[in-house]
């Protein structure tokens, strides 16, 4: 749980060596070595994160910000050290601007349902993109319904990128919020968020960025991105489940009302009224996931030691190899940019004639874990013209051997289903 300055180790990263840090990767599934390609759903945890969880419960378990005994102090220090670490990890922001949530979903709901609900009216517009995950779509649908604000969408083009030429026609002073994913969990597309943010700010809109898929895979500098609010989840970046981050500019978070009320988020309470604690505590009511937050620190250490640039470079290598190999197999339609430029490592596809659920079940018999379905992006799948797709998603511990295993299993599936 150290928060010392990161030390970058050699690059490009040595995935084969790193695999040894992840105990689960040594297991078998259905008698085959596990080939874990469902990293966009959640990533596996290195031993040091698992150890950090155990260490917390074995040595320092207590509640935070409450007691004045040694354990309470250690728990608080561990929890708050991670806040400092997150603040450094996302570009050196103020620690007060880092709010811990349960995940990206909770962070985006906080922004939409507890803030924008009070700021928008029927004359206002919310601009989303056609590739949003439900977490950055459904909360805005409910806000639009309650406030009368209009939802508009920046379309995707035939290359599965945002059609930036359409942005000018959509952006005007009636747009109050632009909410956009940094990287699509389905298409893998990396969106030009800083360009979008600059143009959104010109018309006075606030920019909310869903960084659930980018924070684990790319260097993230929220200020350089031009974002006003950014959400991401620890479990997609080697950390524990049940921990997320909402970063927001101090001035904006200061204006936002808390969404949950109770212990720890107050400054002063009488039988008649209550006032709120300073940032970030006014958004962290009740006992948080202390162990999870403490262990997230170890995940950030790990990512920093490897280096986010090196992780992205490695994934470019994986995706380039996977795109080539899938093309060679034939009969496969890829949903997403077909080159590595502006692309992350989530790779969705359809094998002609095989339903994604059947395919995923077959791949599992070969030890290959992928995701099948709409990946919480139903409107996007409708746009793609399919109800579901199969998705392989790579991370720092995947190797070209995993790509080979995926492709051999796909070839076997084609033979099994007689395609
Ligand atoms: N996507 C996937 O398999 P939570 O569940 O709150 O940690 O993250 C939600 C979320 C928000 N935005 C994007 C772009 C996401 O990809 C996700 C989570 C997982 O694609 C689970 S549906």
Coordinates of N, CA and C in Angstrom, one line a residue, residues 26-241:
X26 N -3.2 -19.1 -13.4 CA -2.6 -20.5 -13.4 C -3.7 -21.5 -13.4
X27 N -5.0 -21.2 -13.2 CA -6.0 -22.2 -13.1 C -6.4 -22.8 -14.5
X28 N -7.1 -23.9 -14.4 CA -7.7 -24.5 -15.6 C -9.2 -24.3 -15.6
X29 N -9.7 -24.2 -16.8 CA -11.2 -24.2 -16.9 C -11.6 -25.3 -17.9
X30 N -12.4 -26.2 -17.4 CA -12.8 -27.4 -18.2 C -11.6 -28.2 -18.8
X31 N -10.6 -28.3 -17.9 CA -9.5 -29.1 -18.2 C -8.5 -28.4 -19.2
X32 N -8.7 -27.2 -19.5 CA -7.8 -26.4 -20.3 C -7.2 -25.2 -19.6
X33 N -6.0 -24.8 -20.0 CA -5.5 -23.6 -19.3 C -6.5 -22.4 -19.6
X34 N -6.7 -21.6 -18.5 CA -7.6 -20.4 -18.7 C -7.0 -19.4 -19.7
X35 N -7.8 -19.0 -20.6 CA -7.4 -17.9 -21.5 C -8.4 -16.8 -21.2
X36 N -8.0 -15.8 -20.4 CA -9.0 -14.8 -20.0 C -9.0 -13.6 -20.9
X37 N -10.1 -13.5 -21.6 CA -10.3 -12.4 -22.6 C -11.6 -11.7 -22.3
X38 N -11.9 -11.5 -21.1 CA -13.1 -10.7 -20.7 C -12.7 -9.5 -19.8
X39 N -11.6 -8.9 -20.2 CA -11.0 -7.8 -19.4 C -11.8 -6.5 -19.4
X40 N -12.6 -6.3 -20.4 CA -13.5 -5.1 -20.4 C -14.6 -5.3 -19.4
X41 N -14.9 -6.5 -19.0 CA -15.9 -6.7 -18.0 C -15.3 -6.5 -16.6
X42 N -14.2 -7.2 -16.4 CA -13.4 -6.9 -15.2 C -12.1 -7.6 -15.4
X43 N -11.1 -7.0 -14.7 CA -9.7 -7.6 -14.9 C -9.4 -8.5 -13.7
X44 N -8.4 -9.3 -13.9 CA -7.9 -10.1 -12.8 C -7.0 -9.3 -11.9
X45 N -6.7 -9.9 -10.7 CA -6.0 -9.1 -9.7 C -4.6 -9.7 -9.4
X46 N -3.6 -8.8 -9.4 CA -2.3 -9.4 -9.0 C -2.2 -9.7 -7.5
X47 N -1.3 -10.6 -7.2 CA -1.2 -11.1 -5.8 C -1.1 -9.9 -4.9
X48 N -0.4 -8.8 -5.3 CA -0.2 -7.7 -4.3 C -1.5 -7.0 -4.0
X49 N -2.5 -7.0 -4.9 CA -3.8 -6.4 -4.6 C -4.5 -7.4 -3.6
X50 N -4.5 -8.7 -3.9 CA -5.1 -9.6 -3.0 C -4.4 -9.6 -1.6
X51 N -3.1 -9.5 -1.6 CA -2.4 -9.4 -0.3 C -2.8 -8.1 0.4
X52 N -3.0 -7.0 -0.3 CA -3.3 -5.7 0.3 C -4.7 -5.8 1.0
X53 N -5.6 -6.5 0.3 CA -7.0 -6.7 0.9 C -6.8 -7.5 2.2
X54 N -6.0 -8.6 2.1 CA -5.8 -9.4 3.3 C -5.1 -8.7 4.4
X55 N -4.1 -7.9 4.0 CA -3.3 -7.2 5.0 C -4.2 -6.2 5.7
X56 N -5.1 -5.5 5.0 CA -6.0 -4.6 5.6 C -6.8 -5.2 6.7
X57 N -7.4 -6.4 6.3 CA -8.3 -7.0 7.2 C -7.6 -7.7 8.4
X58 N -6.3 -8.1 8.1 CA -5.6 -8.8 9.1 C -4.9 -7.8 10.1
X59 N -4.6 -6.6 9.6 CA -3.8 -5.7 10.5 C -4.5 -4.4 10.8
X60 N -5.3 -3.8 10.0 CA -5.7 -2.4 10.2 C -7.2 -2.2 10.2
X61 N -8.0 -3.4 10.1 CA -9.5 -3.2 9.9 C -10.1 -2.3 11.0
X62 N -10.7 -1.3 10.6 CA -11.4 -0.4 11.5 C -12.3 0.5 10.6
X63 N -13.0 1.5 11.3 CA -13.7 2.4 10.4 C -12.9 3.7 10.2
X64 N -13.2 4.4 9.1 CA -12.4 5.6 8.8 C -13.0 6.9 9.3
X65 N -12.2 7.9 9.5 CA -12.5 9.2 9.9 C -13.3 9.3 11.2
X66 N -13.3 8.2 12.0 CA -14.2 8.3 13.2 C -13.4 8.1 14.5
X67 N -12.7 7.0 14.6 CA -12.0 6.7 15.8 C -10.7 7.5 16.0
X68 N -10.2 7.5 17.2 CA -8.9 8.1 17.4 C -7.9 7.1 18.0
X69 N -8.3 5.8 17.8 CA -7.4 4.8 18.2 C -6.5 4.4 17.0
X70 N -5.5 3.6 17.2 CA -4.4 3.3 16.2 C -5.0 2.7 15.0
X71 N -5.9 1.7 15.2 CA -6.4 1.0 14.0 C -7.3 2.0 13.1
X72 N -8.1 2.8 13.8 CA -8.9 3.8 13.0 C -8.0 4.7 12.3
X73 N -6.9 5.1 12.9 CA -5.9 6.0 12.2 C -5.3 5.3 11.0
X74 N -4.9 4.0 11.2 CA -4.3 3.3 10.1 C -5.3 3.1 8.9
X75 N -6.5 2.8 9.2 CA -7.5 2.6 8.2 C -7.7 3.9 7.5
X76 N -7.8 5.0 8.2 CA -8.0 6.3 7.6 C -6.9 6.7 6.7
X77 N -5.7 6.4 7.2 CA -4.5 6.7 6.4 C -4.4 5.9 5.1
X78 N -4.8 4.7 5.2 CA -4.7 3.8 4.0 C -5.8 4.3 3.0
X79 N -7.0 4.6 3.5 CA -8.1 5.1 2.6 C -7.7 6.4 2.0
X80 N -7.2 7.3 2.8 CA -6.9 8.7 2.2 C -5.6 8.7 1.4
X81 N -4.7 7.7 1.6 CA -3.5 7.6 0.8 C -3.9 7.2 -0.6
X82 N -4.9 6.4 -0.8 CA -5.4 6.0 -2.1 C -6.0 7.2 -2.8
X83 N -6.6 8.1 -2.1 CA -7.2 9.3 -2.7 C -6.1 10.1 -3.3
X84 N -5.0 10.3 -2.5 CA -3.8 11.0 -3.0 C -3.3 10.4 -4.3
X85 N -3.2 9.0 -4.2 CA -2.7 8.3 -5.3 C -3.5 8.5 -6.6
X86 N -4.8 8.4 -6.4 CA -5.7 8.6 -7.6 C -5.5 10.0 -8.2
X87 N -5.4 10.9 -7.3 CA -5.2 12.3 -7.7 C -4.0 12.5 -8.6
X88 N -2.9 11.8 -8.2 CA -1.7 11.8 -9.0 C -1.9 11.0 -10.3
X89 N -2.5 9.9 -10.2 CA -2.7 9.0 -11.3 C -3.4 9.6 -12.5
X90 N -4.4 10.5 -12.2 CA -5.2 11.1 -13.2 C -4.7 12.5 -13.6
X91 N -3.4 12.8 -13.3 CA -2.8 14.0 -13.8 C -2.4 15.0 -12.8
X92 N -2.5 14.7 -11.5 CA -2.1 15.6 -10.5 C -3.1 16.7 -10.2
X93 N -4.3 16.1 -9.9 CA -5.5 17.0 -9.5 C -5.5 17.2 -8.0
X94 N -6.4 18.0 -7.5 CA -6.5 18.2 -6.1 C -7.2 17.0 -5.5
X95 N -6.7 16.6 -4.3 CA -7.3 15.4 -3.7 C -8.8 15.6 -3.3
X96 N -9.2 16.9 -3.1 CA -10.6 17.2 -2.7 C -11.5 16.9 -3.9
X97 N -10.9 16.8 -5.1 CA -11.7 16.6 -6.3 C -12.0 15.1 -6.6
X98 N -11.4 14.2 -5.7 CA -11.5 12.8 -6.0 C -12.5 12.2 -5.0
X99 N -13.7 11.7 -5.5 CA -14.7 11.2 -4.7 C -14.8 9.7 -4.9
X100 N -14.8 8.9 -3.9 CA -14.9 7.4 -4.0 C -16.4 7.1 -4.1
X101 N -16.7 6.2 -5.1 CA -18.0 5.7 -5.3 C -17.9 4.2 -5.3
X102 N -19.0 3.5 -5.7 CA -19.0 2.1 -5.8 C -18.5 1.7 -7.2
X103 N -18.5 2.6 -8.1 CA -18.1 2.3 -9.5 C -18.4 3.4 -10.5
X104 N -18.2 3.2 -11.7 CA -18.5 4.2 -12.8 C -20.0 4.4 -12.8
X105 N -20.8 3.4 -12.7 CA -22.3 3.5 -12.7 C -22.7 4.5 -11.6
X106 N -22.3 4.3 -10.4 CA -22.7 5.1 -9.3 C -22.2 6.6 -9.5
X107 N -21.0 6.7 -10.0 CA -20.4 8.0 -10.3 C -21.3 8.8 -11.3
X108 N -21.6 8.1 -12.4 CA -22.4 8.8 -13.4 C -23.8 9.1 -13.0
X109 N -24.4 8.2 -12.2 CA -25.7 8.4 -11.6 C -25.7 9.6 -10.7
X110 N -24.6 9.7 -9.9 CA -24.5 10.9 -9.0 C -24.6 12.2 -9.8
X111 N -23.8 12.2 -10.9 CA -23.7 13.4 -11.7 C -25.1 13.7 -12.4
X112 N -25.7 12.7 -13.0 CA -26.9 12.9 -13.7 C -28.1 13.1 -12.8
X113 N -28.3 12.2 -11.9 CA -29.6 12.2 -11.1 C -29.6 13.2 -9.9
X114 N -28.4 13.5 -9.4 CA -28.4 14.3 -8.3 C -27.9 15.7 -8.5
X115 N -27.4 15.9 -9.7 CA -27.0 17.3 -10.1 C -27.8 17.9 -11.2
X116 N -27.7 17.2 -12.3 CA -28.3 17.7 -13.5 C -29.8 17.8 -13.5
X117 N -30.4 16.9 -12.6 CA -31.8 16.9 -12.4 C -32.3 18.3 -11.9
X118 N -31.4 19.0 -11.2 CA -31.8 20.3 -10.6 C -31.3 21.5 -11.5
X119 N -30.5 21.2 -12.5 CA -30.0 22.3 -13.3 C -30.6 22.4 -14.7
X120 N -31.3 21.4 -15.2 CA -31.8 21.4 -16.6 C -33.3 21.7 -16.6
X121 N -33.7 22.2 -17.8 CA -35.1 22.5 -18.0 C -35.4 22.1 -19.5
X122 N -36.7 22.2 -19.8 CA -37.2 21.8 -21.2 C -36.5 22.4 -22.3
X123 N -35.9 23.6 -22.1 CA -35.2 24.3 -23.2 C -33.8 23.8 -23.4
X124 N -33.3 22.9 -22.5 CA -31.9 22.5 -22.6 C -31.7 21.1 -23.3
X125 N -30.5 20.9 -23.8 CA -30.2 19.7 -24.5 C -29.0 19.0 -23.8
X126 N -29.0 17.6 -23.9 CA -27.9 16.8 -23.4 C -27.4 16.0 -24.6
X127 N -26.1 16.2 -24.9 CA -25.5 15.6 -26.0 C -24.8 14.3 -25.6
X128 N -25.2 13.2 -26.1 CA -24.5 11.9 -25.9 C -23.9 11.4 -27.2
X129 N -23.3 10.3 -27.2 CA -22.9 9.7 -28.5 C -23.7 8.4 -28.7
X130 N -23.6 7.9 -29.9 CA -24.4 6.6 -30.2 C -23.7 5.4 -29.6
X131 N -22.5 5.6 -29.1 CA -21.8 4.4 -28.6 C -21.7 4.3 -27.1
X132 N -22.7 4.9 -26.4 CA -22.6 4.9 -24.9 C -23.0 3.6 -24.3
X133 N -22.3 3.2 -23.2 CA -22.7 2.2 -22.4 C -24.0 2.6 -21.6
X134 N -24.9 1.7 -21.2 CA -26.1 2.1 -20.5 C -25.8 3.0 -19.3
X135 N -24.7 2.8 -18.7 CA -24.4 3.6 -17.5 C -24.2 5.1 -17.8
X136 N -23.9 5.4 -19.1 CA -23.8 6.8 -19.5 C -25.0 7.2 -20.5
X137 N -26.1 6.4 -20.4 CA -27.2 6.7 -21.2 C -28.5 6.7 -20.4
X138 N -28.7 5.6 -19.7 CA -30.0 5.4 -18.9 C -30.1 6.6 -17.9
X139 N -29.1 6.9 -17.1 CA -29.3 8.0 -16.2 C -29.7 9.3 -16.9
X140 N -29.2 9.5 -18.1 CA -29.6 10.8 -18.8 C -31.0 10.6 -19.4
X141 N -31.4 9.4 -19.7 CA -32.8 9.2 -20.2 C -33.7 9.6 -19.1
X142 N -33.4 9.2 -17.9 CA -34.3 9.5 -16.7 C -34.3 11.0 -16.4
X143 N -33.1 11.6 -16.6 CA -33.0 13.1 -16.3 C -33.8 13.8 -17.4
X144 N -33.7 13.4 -18.6 CA -34.5 14.0 -19.7 C -36.0 13.9 -19.4
X145 N -36.4 12.7 -19.0 CA -37.8 12.5 -18.7 C -38.3 13.4 -17.6
X146 N -37.5 13.6 -16.6 CA -37.9 14.4 -15.4 C -37.8 15.9 -15.7
X147 N -36.9 16.3 -16.5 CA -36.7 17.8 -16.7 C -37.3 18.3 -18.0
X148 N -37.6 17.4 -18.9 CA -38.1 17.8 -20.2 C -36.9 18.2 -21.1
X149 N -35.7 18.0 -20.7 CA -34.5 18.3 -21.5 C -34.5 17.3 -22.7
X150 N -33.9 17.8 -23.8 CA -33.9 16.9 -25.0 C -32.5 16.2 -25.1
X151 N -32.6 14.9 -25.4 CA -31.4 14.1 -25.6 C -31.1 14.1 -27.1
X152 N -29.8 14.5 -27.5 CA -29.4 14.4 -28.9 C -28.1 13.5 -28.9
X153 N -27.8 12.9 -30.1 CA -26.8 12.0 -30.2 C -25.8 12.3 -31.3
X154 N -24.5 12.3 -31.0 CA -23.5 12.4 -32.0 C -23.4 11.0 -32.7
X155 N -23.6 10.9 -34.0 CA -23.6 9.5 -34.6 C -22.3 8.9 -34.8
X156 N -22.3 7.6 -35.0 CA -21.0 7.0 -35.4 C -21.1 6.8 -37.0
X157 N -19.9 6.7 -37.6 CA -19.8 6.5 -39.0 C -19.6 5.1 -39.4
X158 N -19.4 4.8 -40.6 CA -19.2 3.4 -41.1 C -17.9 2.8 -40.6
X159 N -17.0 3.6 -40.1 CA -15.7 3.0 -39.6 C -15.8 2.8 -38.1
X160 N -17.0 3.0 -37.5 CA -17.3 2.8 -36.1 C -16.5 3.9 -35.3
X161 N -16.3 5.1 -35.9 CA -15.8 6.2 -35.1 C -16.9 7.3 -35.0
X162 N -16.7 8.2 -34.1 CA -17.7 9.3 -34.1 C -17.6 10.1 -35.3
X163 N -18.8 10.5 -35.8 CA -18.8 11.3 -37.0 C -18.6 12.8 -36.6
X164 N -17.4 13.2 -36.5 CA -17.1 14.5 -35.9 C -17.6 15.7 -36.8
X165 N -17.8 15.4 -38.1 CA -18.3 16.5 -38.9 C -19.7 16.9 -38.5
X166 N -20.4 16.0 -37.8 CA -21.8 16.3 -37.3 C -21.8 17.1 -36.0
X167 N -20.7 17.2 -35.4 CA -20.7 17.9 -34.1 C -21.1 19.3 -34.1
X168 N -20.6 20.0 -35.1 CA -20.9 21.5 -35.3 C -22.4 21.7 -35.4
X169 N -23.0 20.9 -36.1 CA -24.5 21.0 -36.3 C -25.3 20.7 -35.0
X170 N -24.7 20.0 -34.1 CA -25.4 19.6 -32.9 C -25.2 20.5 -31.7
X171 N -24.0 21.1 -31.7 CA -23.6 21.9 -30.6 C -24.0 23.4 -30.7
X172 N -24.8 23.8 -29.7 CA -25.1 25.3 -29.6 C -25.4 25.6 -28.2
X173 N -25.8 26.8 -27.9 CA -25.9 27.2 -26.4 C -27.0 26.5 -25.7
X174 N -27.8 25.8 -26.4 CA -28.9 25.0 -25.6 C -28.3 23.7 -25.1
X175 N -27.1 23.3 -25.5 CA -26.5 22.1 -25.0 C -25.8 22.4 -23.7
X176 N -26.3 21.8 -22.6 CA -25.7 22.1 -21.3 C -24.8 21.0 -20.8
X177 N -25.0 19.8 -21.4 CA -24.1 18.7 -21.0 C -23.7 17.9 -22.2
X178 N -22.4 17.6 -22.3 CA -21.9 16.6 -23.3 C -21.3 15.4 -22.5
X179 N -22.0 14.3 -22.6 CA -21.5 13.1 -21.9 C -21.0 12.0 -22.9
X180 N -19.8 11.7 -22.8 CA -19.1 10.9 -23.8 C -18.2 9.8 -23.2
X181 N -18.2 8.6 -23.8 CA -17.2 7.6 -23.3 C -15.9 7.9 -24.0
X182 N -14.8 7.7 -23.2 CA -13.5 7.9 -23.7 C -13.1 6.8 -24.7
X183 N -13.5 5.6 -24.3 CA -13.3 4.4 -25.1 C -14.5 3.5 -25.0
X184 N -15.0 3.1 -26.2 CA -16.2 2.2 -26.3 C -15.8 0.8 -25.8
X185 N -16.8 0.3 -24.9 CA -16.6 -1.1 -24.4 C -16.9 -2.1 -25.4
X186 N -17.6 -1.7 -26.5 CA -18.0 -2.6 -27.6 C -17.0 -2.5 -28.8
X187 N -16.9 -1.3 -29.3 CA -16.2 -1.0 -30.5 C -14.6 -0.9 -30.3
X188 N -14.3 -0.6 -29.1 CA -12.9 -0.3 -28.8 C -12.4 1.1 -29.3
X189 N -13.3 1.8 -29.9 CA -12.9 3.1 -30.4 C -12.5 4.1 -29.3
X190 N -11.4 4.8 -29.5 CA -10.9 5.8 -28.6 C -11.4 7.1 -29.1
X191 N -12.3 7.8 -28.4 CA -12.9 9.0 -28.9 C -12.0 10.3 -28.7
X192 N -12.1 11.2 -29.6 CA -11.3 12.5 -29.5 C -11.9 13.4 -28.4
X193 N -11.8 13.0 -27.2 CA -12.5 13.7 -26.1 C -12.0 15.2 -26.0
X194 N -10.7 15.4 -26.1 CA -10.3 16.8 -25.9 C -10.8 17.7 -26.9
X195 N -10.9 17.2 -28.1 CA -11.5 18.0 -29.2 C -13.0 18.3 -28.9
X196 N -13.7 17.3 -28.5 CA -15.1 17.4 -28.2 C -15.3 18.4 -27.0
X197 N -14.4 18.2 -26.0 CA -14.5 19.1 -24.8 C -14.3 20.6 -25.2
X198 N -13.3 20.8 -26.0 CA -13.0 22.2 -26.4 C -14.2 22.8 -27.1
X199 N -14.8 22.1 -28.0 CA -15.9 22.6 -28.7 C -17.2 22.7 -27.8
X200 N -17.3 21.8 -26.9 CA -18.4 21.9 -26.0 C -18.3 23.1 -25.1
X201 N -17.1 23.4 -24.6 CA -16.9 24.5 -23.7 C -17.1 25.8 -24.5
X202 N -16.9 25.9 -25.8 CA -17.1 27.1 -26.5 C -18.6 27.5 -26.5
X203 N -19.5 26.5 -26.3 CA -20.9 26.8 -26.3 C -21.4 26.8 -24.8
X204 N -20.5 26.6 -23.9 CA -20.8 26.7 -22.4 C -21.3 25.4 -21.8
X205 N -21.1 24.3 -22.5 CA -21.6 23.0 -22.0 C -20.5 22.4 -21.0
X206 N -21.0 21.6 -20.1 CA -20.1 20.8 -19.2 C -19.8 19.5 -19.8
X207 N -18.6 19.0 -19.6 CA -18.3 17.7 -20.3 C -18.1 16.6 -19.2
X208 N -18.9 15.6 -19.4 CA -18.8 14.4 -18.5 C -18.2 13.3 -19.3
X209 N -17.1 12.7 -18.7 CA -16.4 11.6 -19.5 C -16.5 10.3 -18.7
X210 N -17.0 9.3 -19.5 CA -17.0 7.9 -19.0 C -15.7 7.3 -19.3
X211 N -14.8 7.2 -18.3 CA -13.5 6.7 -18.6 C -13.3 5.2 -18.1
X212 N -14.5 4.5 -18.0 CA -14.4 3.1 -17.4 C -13.5 2.3 -18.3
X213 N -13.4 2.5 -19.6 CA -12.6 1.6 -20.4 C -11.3 2.3 -20.8
X214 N -11.1 3.5 -20.5 CA -9.8 4.2 -20.8 C -8.9 4.2 -19.7
X215 N -9.4 4.5 -18.5 CA -8.5 4.6 -17.3 C -7.6 3.4 -17.1
X216 N -8.1 2.2 -17.4 CA -7.3 1.0 -17.2 C -6.2 0.8 -18.3
X217 N -6.4 1.5 -19.4 CA -5.6 1.2 -20.6 C -4.7 2.3 -21.2
X218 N -5.0 3.5 -20.9 CA -4.3 4.7 -21.4 C -3.9 5.6 -20.3
X219 N -2.8 6.4 -20.6 CA -2.5 7.4 -19.6 C -3.7 8.4 -19.6
X220 N -4.1 8.8 -18.4 CA -5.3 9.6 -18.2 C -4.9 10.9 -17.5
X221 N -5.0 12.0 -18.2 CA -4.8 13.3 -17.6 C -6.1 14.1 -17.8
X222 N -6.9 14.1 -16.7 CA -8.3 14.6 -16.9 C -8.3 16.1 -17.3
X223 N -7.2 16.8 -16.9 CA -7.2 18.3 -17.2 C -6.9 18.4 -18.7
X224 N -5.9 17.7 -19.2 CA -5.5 17.7 -20.6 C -6.7 17.3 -21.4
X225 N -7.5 16.4 -20.9 CA -8.7 15.9 -21.6 C -9.7 17.0 -21.8
X226 N -9.6 17.9 -20.9 CA -10.6 19.0 -21.0 C -11.9 18.7 -20.3
X227 N -11.9 17.6 -19.5 CA -13.2 17.1 -18.9 C -13.5 18.0 -17.7
X228 N -14.8 18.0 -17.4 CA -15.3 18.7 -16.1 C -15.5 17.6 -15.1
X229 N -16.0 16.4 -15.5 CA -16.3 15.3 -14.6 C -15.9 14.0 -15.3
X230 N -15.2 13.2 -14.5 CA -14.7 11.9 -15.1 C -15.1 10.8 -14.2
X231 N -15.5 9.6 -14.7 CA -15.9 8.5 -13.9 C -15.1 7.2 -14.3
X232 N -14.7 6.4 -13.4 CA -14.1 5.1 -13.7 C -14.2 4.2 -12.5
X233 N -13.9 2.9 -12.8 CA -14.0 1.8 -11.9 C -12.7 1.1 -11.6
X234 N -12.4 0.8 -10.3 CA -11.2 0.2 -9.9 C -11.1 -1.2 -10.4
X235 N -12.2 -1.9 -10.5 CA -12.1 -3.4 -10.8 C -11.7 -3.6 -12.3
X236 N -11.8 -2.6 -13.1 CA -11.4 -2.8 -14.5 C -9.9 -2.4 -14.7
X237 N -9.3 -2.1 -13.6 CA -7.8 -1.7 -13.6 C -7.1 -2.4 -12.5
X238 N -7.3 -3.7 -12.4 CA -6.6 -4.6 -11.4 C -7.0 -4.4 -10.0
X239 N -7.9 -3.5 -9.7 CA -8.3 -3.2 -8.3 C -9.6 -4.1 -7.9
X240 N -10.0 -3.9 -6.7 CA -11.1 -4.7 -6.2 C -12.5 -4.2 -6.8
X241 N -13.5 -5.0 -6.7 CA -14.8 -4.6 -7.1 C -15.4 -3.7 -6.0

